[in-house]
Coordinates of C-alpha atoms in Angstrom, one line a residue:
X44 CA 296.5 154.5 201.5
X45 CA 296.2 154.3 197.7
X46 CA 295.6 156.5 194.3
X47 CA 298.8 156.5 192.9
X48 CA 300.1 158.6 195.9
X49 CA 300.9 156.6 198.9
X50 CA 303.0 157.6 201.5
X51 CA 306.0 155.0 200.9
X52 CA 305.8 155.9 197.1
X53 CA 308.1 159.3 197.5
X54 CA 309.7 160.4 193.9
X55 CA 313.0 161.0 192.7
X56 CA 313.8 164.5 191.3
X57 CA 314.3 165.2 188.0
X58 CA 317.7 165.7 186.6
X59 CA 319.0 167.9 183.4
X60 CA 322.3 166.6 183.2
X61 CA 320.9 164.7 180.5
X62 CA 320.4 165.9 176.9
X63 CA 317.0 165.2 176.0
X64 CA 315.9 164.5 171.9
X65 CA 312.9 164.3 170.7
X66 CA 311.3 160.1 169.8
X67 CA 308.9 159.2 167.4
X68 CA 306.8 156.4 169.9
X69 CA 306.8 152.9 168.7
X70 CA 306.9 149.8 171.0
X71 CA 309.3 147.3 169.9
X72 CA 308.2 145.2 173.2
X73 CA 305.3 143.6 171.4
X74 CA 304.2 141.8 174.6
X75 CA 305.2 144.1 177.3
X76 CA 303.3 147.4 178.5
X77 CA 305.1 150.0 180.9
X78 CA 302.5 152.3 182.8
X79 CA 303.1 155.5 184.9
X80 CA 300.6 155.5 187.8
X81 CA 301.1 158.7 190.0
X82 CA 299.6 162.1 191.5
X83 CA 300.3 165.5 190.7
X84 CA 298.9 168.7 191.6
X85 CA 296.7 171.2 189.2
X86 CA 300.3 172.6 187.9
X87 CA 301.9 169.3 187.3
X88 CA 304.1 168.7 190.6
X89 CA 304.4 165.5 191.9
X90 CA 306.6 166.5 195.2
X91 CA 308.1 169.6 197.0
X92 CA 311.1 170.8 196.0
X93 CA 312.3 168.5 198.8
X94 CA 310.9 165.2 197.8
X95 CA 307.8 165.6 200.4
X96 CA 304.5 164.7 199.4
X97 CA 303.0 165.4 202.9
X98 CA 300.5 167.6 201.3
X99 CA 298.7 164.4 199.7
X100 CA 297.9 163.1 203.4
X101 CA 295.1 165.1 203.3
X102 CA 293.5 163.5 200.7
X103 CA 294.4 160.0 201.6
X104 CA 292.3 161.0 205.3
X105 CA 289.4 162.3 203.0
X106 CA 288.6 159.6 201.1
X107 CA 285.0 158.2 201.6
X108 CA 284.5 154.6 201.5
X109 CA 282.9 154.2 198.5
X110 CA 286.6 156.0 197.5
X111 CA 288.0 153.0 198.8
X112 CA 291.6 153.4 197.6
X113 CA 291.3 154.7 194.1
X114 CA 292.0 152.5 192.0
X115 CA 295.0 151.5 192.9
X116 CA 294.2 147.8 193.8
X117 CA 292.7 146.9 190.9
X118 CA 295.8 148.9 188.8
X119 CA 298.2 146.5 191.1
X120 CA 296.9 143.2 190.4
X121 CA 297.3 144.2 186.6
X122 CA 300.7 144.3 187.1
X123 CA 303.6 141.4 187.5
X124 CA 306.7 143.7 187.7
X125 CA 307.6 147.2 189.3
X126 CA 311.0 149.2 187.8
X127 CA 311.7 151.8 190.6
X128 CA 314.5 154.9 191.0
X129 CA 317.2 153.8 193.5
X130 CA 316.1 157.0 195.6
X131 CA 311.8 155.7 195.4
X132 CA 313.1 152.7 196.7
X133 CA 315.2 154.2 199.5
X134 CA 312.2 156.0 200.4
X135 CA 309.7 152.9 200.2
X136 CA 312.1 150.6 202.4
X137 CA 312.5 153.8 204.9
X138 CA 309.0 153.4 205.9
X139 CA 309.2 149.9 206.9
X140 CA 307.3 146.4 206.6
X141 CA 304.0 147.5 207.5
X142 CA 303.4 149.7 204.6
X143 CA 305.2 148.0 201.9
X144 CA 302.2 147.7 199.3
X145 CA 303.5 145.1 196.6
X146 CA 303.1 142.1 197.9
X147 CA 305.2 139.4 196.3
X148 CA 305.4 141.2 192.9
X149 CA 308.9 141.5 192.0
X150 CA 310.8 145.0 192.3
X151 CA 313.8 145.9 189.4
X152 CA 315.5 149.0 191.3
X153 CA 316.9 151.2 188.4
X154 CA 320.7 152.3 189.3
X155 CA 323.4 153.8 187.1
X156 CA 325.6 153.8 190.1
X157 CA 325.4 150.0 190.2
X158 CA 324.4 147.4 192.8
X159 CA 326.7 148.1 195.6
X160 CA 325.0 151.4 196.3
X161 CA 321.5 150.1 196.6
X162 CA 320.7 148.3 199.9
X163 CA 318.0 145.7 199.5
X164 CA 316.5 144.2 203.4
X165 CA 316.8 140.5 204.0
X166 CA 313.3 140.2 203.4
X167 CA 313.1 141.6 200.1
X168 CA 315.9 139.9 198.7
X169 CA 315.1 137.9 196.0
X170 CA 311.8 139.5 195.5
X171 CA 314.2 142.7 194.5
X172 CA 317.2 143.3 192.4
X173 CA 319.2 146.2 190.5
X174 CA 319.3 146.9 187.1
X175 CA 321.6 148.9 185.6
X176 CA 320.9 148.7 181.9
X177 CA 319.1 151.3 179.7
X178 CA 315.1 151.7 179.9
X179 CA 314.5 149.8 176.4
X180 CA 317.0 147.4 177.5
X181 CA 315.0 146.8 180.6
X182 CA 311.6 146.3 179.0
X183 CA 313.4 144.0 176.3
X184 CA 315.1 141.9 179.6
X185 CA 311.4 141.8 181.1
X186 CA 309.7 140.9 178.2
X187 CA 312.2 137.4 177.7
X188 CA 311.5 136.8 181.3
X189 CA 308.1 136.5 181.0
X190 CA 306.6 139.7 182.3
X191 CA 303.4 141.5 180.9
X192 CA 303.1 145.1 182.9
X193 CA 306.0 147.2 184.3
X194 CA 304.3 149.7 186.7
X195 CA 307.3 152.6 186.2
X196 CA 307.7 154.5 189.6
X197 CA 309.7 157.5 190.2
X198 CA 310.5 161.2 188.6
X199 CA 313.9 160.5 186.7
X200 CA 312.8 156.7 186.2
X201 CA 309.5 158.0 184.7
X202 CA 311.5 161.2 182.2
X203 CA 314.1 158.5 181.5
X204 CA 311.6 156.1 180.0
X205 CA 309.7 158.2 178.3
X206 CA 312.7 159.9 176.4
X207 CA 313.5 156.2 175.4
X208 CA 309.8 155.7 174.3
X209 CA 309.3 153.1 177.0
X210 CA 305.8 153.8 178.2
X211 CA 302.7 152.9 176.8
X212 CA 300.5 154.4 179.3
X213 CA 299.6 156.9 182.3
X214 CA 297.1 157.1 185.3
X215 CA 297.5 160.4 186.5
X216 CA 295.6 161.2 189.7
X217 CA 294.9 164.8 189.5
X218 CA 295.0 166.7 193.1
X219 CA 293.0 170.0 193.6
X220 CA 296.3 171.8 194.7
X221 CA 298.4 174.6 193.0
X222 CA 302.2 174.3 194.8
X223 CA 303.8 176.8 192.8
X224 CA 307.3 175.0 192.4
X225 CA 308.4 171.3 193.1
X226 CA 309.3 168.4 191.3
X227 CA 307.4 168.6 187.5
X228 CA 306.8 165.2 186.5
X229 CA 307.0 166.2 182.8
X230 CA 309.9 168.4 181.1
X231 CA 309.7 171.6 179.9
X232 CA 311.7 171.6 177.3
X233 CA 309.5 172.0 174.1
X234 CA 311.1 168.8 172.4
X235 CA 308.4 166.6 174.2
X236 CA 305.1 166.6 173.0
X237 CA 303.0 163.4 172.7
X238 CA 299.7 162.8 172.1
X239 CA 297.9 160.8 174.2
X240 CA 294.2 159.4 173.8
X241 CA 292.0 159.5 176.8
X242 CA 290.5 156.0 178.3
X243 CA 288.5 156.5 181.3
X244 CA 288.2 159.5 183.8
X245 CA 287.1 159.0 187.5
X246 CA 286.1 161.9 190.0
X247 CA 286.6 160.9 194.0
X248 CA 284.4 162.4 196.8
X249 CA 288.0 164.3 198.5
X250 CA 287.9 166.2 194.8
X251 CA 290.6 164.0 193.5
X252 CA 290.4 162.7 189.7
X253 CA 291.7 159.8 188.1
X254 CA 292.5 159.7 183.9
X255 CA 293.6 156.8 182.5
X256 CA 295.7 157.8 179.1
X257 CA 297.6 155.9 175.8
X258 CA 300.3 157.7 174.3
X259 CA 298.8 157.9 170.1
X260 CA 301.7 156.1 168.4
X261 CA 302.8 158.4 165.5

Protein backbone atom coordinates (compact mmCIF):
# COMPACT_ATOMS: atom_id res chain seq x y z
CA UNK A 1 0.00 0.00 0.00
CA UNK A 2 1.46 3.49 -0.58
CA UNK A 3 1.35 6.72 -3.07
CA UNK A 4 -0.42 9.03 -1.12
CA UNK A 5 -3.59 6.83 -1.38
CA UNK A 6 -3.62 4.04 1.06
CA UNK A 7 -6.52 2.33 2.04
CA UNK A 8 -6.59 3.53 5.88
CA UNK A 9 -5.98 7.16 4.50
CA UNK A 10 -9.95 7.83 3.69
CA UNK A 11 -10.75 11.89 3.36
CA UNK A 12 -13.00 14.09 4.99
CA UNK A 13 -15.49 15.95 2.71
CA UNK A 14 -15.38 19.30 2.07
CA UNK A 15 -17.61 21.76 3.76
CA UNK A 16 -19.07 25.33 2.57
CA UNK A 17 -20.36 26.42 5.65
CA UNK A 18 -17.34 28.38 5.81
CA UNK A 19 -16.81 31.75 4.07
CA UNK A 20 -13.74 31.50 2.14
CA UNK A 21 -11.37 34.95 1.37
CA UNK A 22 -8.78 35.17 -0.72
CA UNK A 23 -4.60 35.14 1.21
CA UNK A 24 -1.73 36.52 -0.10
CA UNK A 25 0.93 33.29 0.94
CA UNK A 26 3.56 34.06 3.33
CA UNK A 27 4.91 31.64 5.97
CA UNK A 28 5.31 33.13 9.24
CA UNK A 29 6.54 29.46 10.52
CA UNK A 30 10.10 30.19 9.50
CA UNK A 31 11.16 26.66 10.52
CA UNK A 32 8.15 24.59 9.98
CA UNK A 33 6.86 23.22 6.47
CA UNK A 34 3.16 21.68 6.05
CA UNK A 35 2.83 19.36 2.96
CA UNK A 36 -0.34 17.85 1.29
CA UNK A 37 0.51 14.30 0.00
CA UNK A 38 -2.63 12.76 -1.66
CA UNK A 39 -4.27 11.09 -4.93
CA UNK A 40 -6.83 12.46 -7.08
CA UNK A 41 -8.35 11.47 -10.26
CA UNK A 42 -7.83 13.25 -13.91
CA UNK A 43 -10.83 15.77 -12.69
CA UNK A 44 -9.54 16.56 -9.28
CA UNK A 45 -11.55 14.01 -6.89
CA UNK A 46 -9.99 12.55 -4.11
CA UNK A 47 -13.12 10.26 -2.94
CA UNK A 48 -16.70 9.25 -3.96
CA UNK A 49 -19.27 11.27 -2.97
CA UNK A 50 -19.40 8.75 -0.07
CA UNK A 51 -15.90 8.94 1.22
CA UNK A 52 -14.80 5.55 -0.77
CA UNK A 53 -11.65 5.39 -2.44
CA UNK A 54 -12.16 1.75 -3.40
CA UNK A 55 -11.51 2.68 -6.92
CA UNK A 56 -7.61 3.34 -6.06
CA UNK A 57 -7.26 -0.60 -5.08
CA UNK A 58 -6.76 -1.14 -8.44
CA UNK A 59 -3.83 0.69 -8.71
CA UNK A 60 -2.33 -0.25 -5.36
CA UNK A 61 -2.61 -4.28 -7.03
CA UNK A 62 -0.88 -2.86 -10.16
CA UNK A 63 2.04 -1.60 -9.09
CA UNK A 64 5.28 -3.34 -10.39
CA UNK A 65 8.09 -3.69 -8.02
CA UNK A 66 10.28 -1.38 -9.26
CA UNK A 67 6.88 0.89 -8.21
CA UNK A 68 7.56 -0.25 -4.96
CA UNK A 69 5.16 2.07 -2.98
CA UNK A 70 5.55 5.37 -4.70
CA UNK A 71 7.19 7.38 -2.85
CA UNK A 72 5.58 7.33 -0.03
CA UNK A 73 8.34 5.93 2.32
CA UNK A 74 10.77 8.17 1.56
CA UNK A 75 7.94 11.30 1.80
CA UNK A 76 7.29 9.59 5.48
CA UNK A 77 10.55 9.58 6.95
CA UNK A 78 10.74 13.33 5.96
CA UNK A 79 8.19 13.92 8.22
CA UNK A 80 8.07 14.18 12.38
CA UNK A 81 4.40 15.21 12.71
CA UNK A 82 0.92 14.25 11.06
CA UNK A 83 -2.31 16.91 11.51
CA UNK A 84 -5.35 14.75 10.51
CA UNK A 85 -9.44 15.57 10.21
CA UNK A 86 -11.22 13.87 13.14
CA UNK A 87 -13.26 11.85 10.37
CA UNK A 88 -9.40 10.61 8.44
CA UNK A 89 -8.66 9.51 11.75
CA UNK A 90 -11.91 7.61 12.44
CA UNK A 91 -11.34 6.02 9.21
CA UNK A 92 -7.47 5.12 9.79
CA UNK A 93 -8.21 3.66 13.44
CA UNK A 94 -11.34 1.65 11.69
CA UNK A 95 -9.00 -0.38 9.71
CA UNK A 96 -7.07 -1.66 12.59
CA UNK A 97 -3.32 -2.22 13.88
CA UNK A 98 -2.08 -4.00 11.03
CA UNK A 99 -2.36 -1.24 8.53
CA UNK A 100 -1.64 1.69 10.63
CA UNK A 101 1.40 3.23 8.46
CA UNK A 102 3.02 5.92 10.79
CA UNK A 103 4.93 4.24 13.02
CA UNK A 104 5.83 6.17 16.10
CA UNK A 105 5.40 9.61 14.42
CA UNK A 106 3.05 11.58 16.42
CA UNK A 107 -0.64 12.25 15.11
CA UNK A 108 -2.48 15.99 16.08
CA UNK A 109 -6.23 14.99 15.18
CA UNK A 110 -7.80 18.38 14.12
CA UNK A 111 -11.42 18.83 15.92
CA UNK A 112 -13.61 21.86 16.37
CA UNK A 113 -16.00 19.75 18.24
CA UNK A 114 -13.35 19.17 20.94
CA UNK A 115 -11.65 16.16 22.51
CA UNK A 116 -14.53 14.32 23.96
CA UNK A 117 -15.75 13.48 20.51
CA UNK A 118 -12.56 11.93 19.14
CA UNK A 119 -11.77 8.43 20.36
CA UNK A 120 -8.10 7.70 20.51
CA UNK A 121 -7.20 3.44 21.12
CA UNK A 122 -5.03 2.59 24.14
CA UNK A 123 -2.35 2.03 21.94
CA UNK A 124 -2.17 5.24 20.37
CA UNK A 125 -2.51 7.28 23.16
CA UNK A 126 0.11 9.42 23.74
CA UNK A 127 1.43 8.97 20.35
CA UNK A 128 -2.06 10.97 19.38
CA UNK A 129 -3.87 13.94 20.74
CA UNK A 130 -6.58 16.59 19.61
CA UNK A 131 -6.17 19.91 18.67
CA UNK A 132 -8.64 22.28 18.58
CA UNK A 133 -7.02 25.54 17.65
CA UNK A 134 -6.83 27.29 14.25
CA UNK A 135 -4.49 25.96 11.35
CA UNK A 136 -1.75 28.90 11.85
CA UNK A 137 -2.20 28.37 15.45
CA UNK A 138 -1.32 24.73 14.96
CA UNK A 139 1.82 25.20 12.85
CA UNK A 140 2.92 28.04 15.37
CA UNK A 141 2.24 25.24 18.47
CA UNK A 142 4.37 22.70 16.30
CA UNK A 143 6.94 24.86 15.43
CA UNK A 144 7.74 25.80 19.57
CA UNK A 145 7.62 22.04 20.02
CA UNK A 146 10.22 21.26 17.92
CA UNK A 147 8.68 19.90 14.85
CA UNK A 148 10.06 20.40 11.20
CA UNK A 149 7.26 18.78 8.58
CA UNK A 150 3.47 18.47 9.21
CA UNK A 151 2.23 15.99 6.59
CA UNK A 152 -1.59 17.62 6.39
CA UNK A 153 -4.16 14.70 5.75
CA UNK A 154 -7.66 15.07 4.99
CA UNK A 155 -10.29 17.18 2.60
CA UNK A 156 -11.55 20.00 5.12
CA UNK A 157 -8.14 19.76 7.01
CA UNK A 158 -6.28 20.20 3.67
CA UNK A 159 -9.10 23.54 2.28
CA UNK A 160 -8.82 24.77 5.89
CA UNK A 161 -5.13 25.17 5.80
CA UNK A 162 -4.76 26.37 2.77
CA UNK A 163 -7.34 29.30 3.27
CA UNK A 164 -5.11 30.11 6.30
CA UNK A 165 -1.91 29.94 4.06
CA UNK A 166 -0.66 27.02 6.07
CA UNK A 167 0.88 24.88 3.35
CA UNK A 168 4.08 25.10 1.74
CA UNK A 169 3.84 22.26 -0.46
CA UNK A 170 1.87 19.37 -2.49
CA UNK A 171 2.49 15.76 -3.82
CA UNK A 172 -0.34 15.08 -5.81
CA UNK A 173 -0.48 11.48 -7.22
CA UNK A 174 -2.36 11.84 -10.35
CA UNK A 175 -4.75 8.64 -11.08
CA UNK A 176 -5.77 7.91 -14.83
CA UNK A 177 -9.54 8.00 -13.83
CA UNK A 178 -12.33 10.58 -14.67
CA UNK A 179 -15.26 10.02 -11.66
CA UNK A 180 -17.47 12.66 -12.68
CA UNK A 181 -18.48 13.87 -9.13
CA UNK A 182 -16.99 13.22 -5.56
CA UNK A 183 -15.11 14.88 -3.16
CA UNK A 184 -12.80 17.98 -5.08
CA UNK A 185 -9.85 18.35 -3.18
CA UNK A 186 -9.57 22.08 -4.24
CA UNK A 187 -12.56 24.74 -4.18
CA UNK A 188 -14.22 26.13 -6.87
CA UNK A 189 -14.83 29.21 -5.86
CA UNK A 190 -12.73 31.58 -8.07
CA UNK A 191 -11.10 33.37 -4.92
CA UNK A 192 -8.34 30.66 -4.86
CA UNK A 193 -5.76 30.83 -7.21
CA UNK A 194 -2.03 30.08 -6.33
CA UNK A 195 0.78 29.61 -8.21
CA UNK A 196 2.72 26.83 -7.59
CA UNK A 197 6.35 26.00 -9.10
CA UNK A 198 6.91 22.45 -10.19
CA UNK A 199 9.82 20.23 -8.37
CA UNK A 200 10.00 16.83 -9.71
CA UNK A 201 7.41 14.64 -11.70
CA UNK A 202 7.42 10.77 -11.54
CA UNK A 203 5.45 8.40 -13.94
CA UNK A 204 4.61 4.64 -12.32
CA UNK A 205 4.27 1.46 -14.50
CA UNK A 206 0.05 1.16 -13.23
CA UNK A 207 -0.04 4.81 -15.25
CA UNK A 208 -0.08 6.69 -11.99
CA UNK A 209 2.09 10.06 -11.73
CA UNK A 210 3.60 11.73 -9.03
CA UNK A 211 4.34 15.91 -8.98
CA UNK A 212 5.91 17.31 -6.32
CA UNK A 213 4.83 21.26 -6.20
CA UNK A 214 5.71 24.82 -3.99
CA UNK A 215 3.20 27.21 -3.72
CA UNK A 216 5.23 30.77 -5.45
CA UNK A 217 5.00 33.12 -2.41
CA UNK A 218 3.55 36.42 -3.88
Amino acid sequence: RGGGFRSSELYDSYTNDTPETPHTHSNTHKNMKATVYIALTLDGYIATSDGSVDFLNHYQSSASKEDGDMGFSTFLNSVDLLIMGRKTWDQVISFGEEVWPYGDRKVWIWSREGSEEVHIPEVRRGQAEVVCMGPTEILKKAENEGFGHAYVDGGTTIKEFLRHDCIQEFVLTRVPLLLGSGIPLFASDGKSRLELEHLTTTPYSNGLVQSHYRIVKN
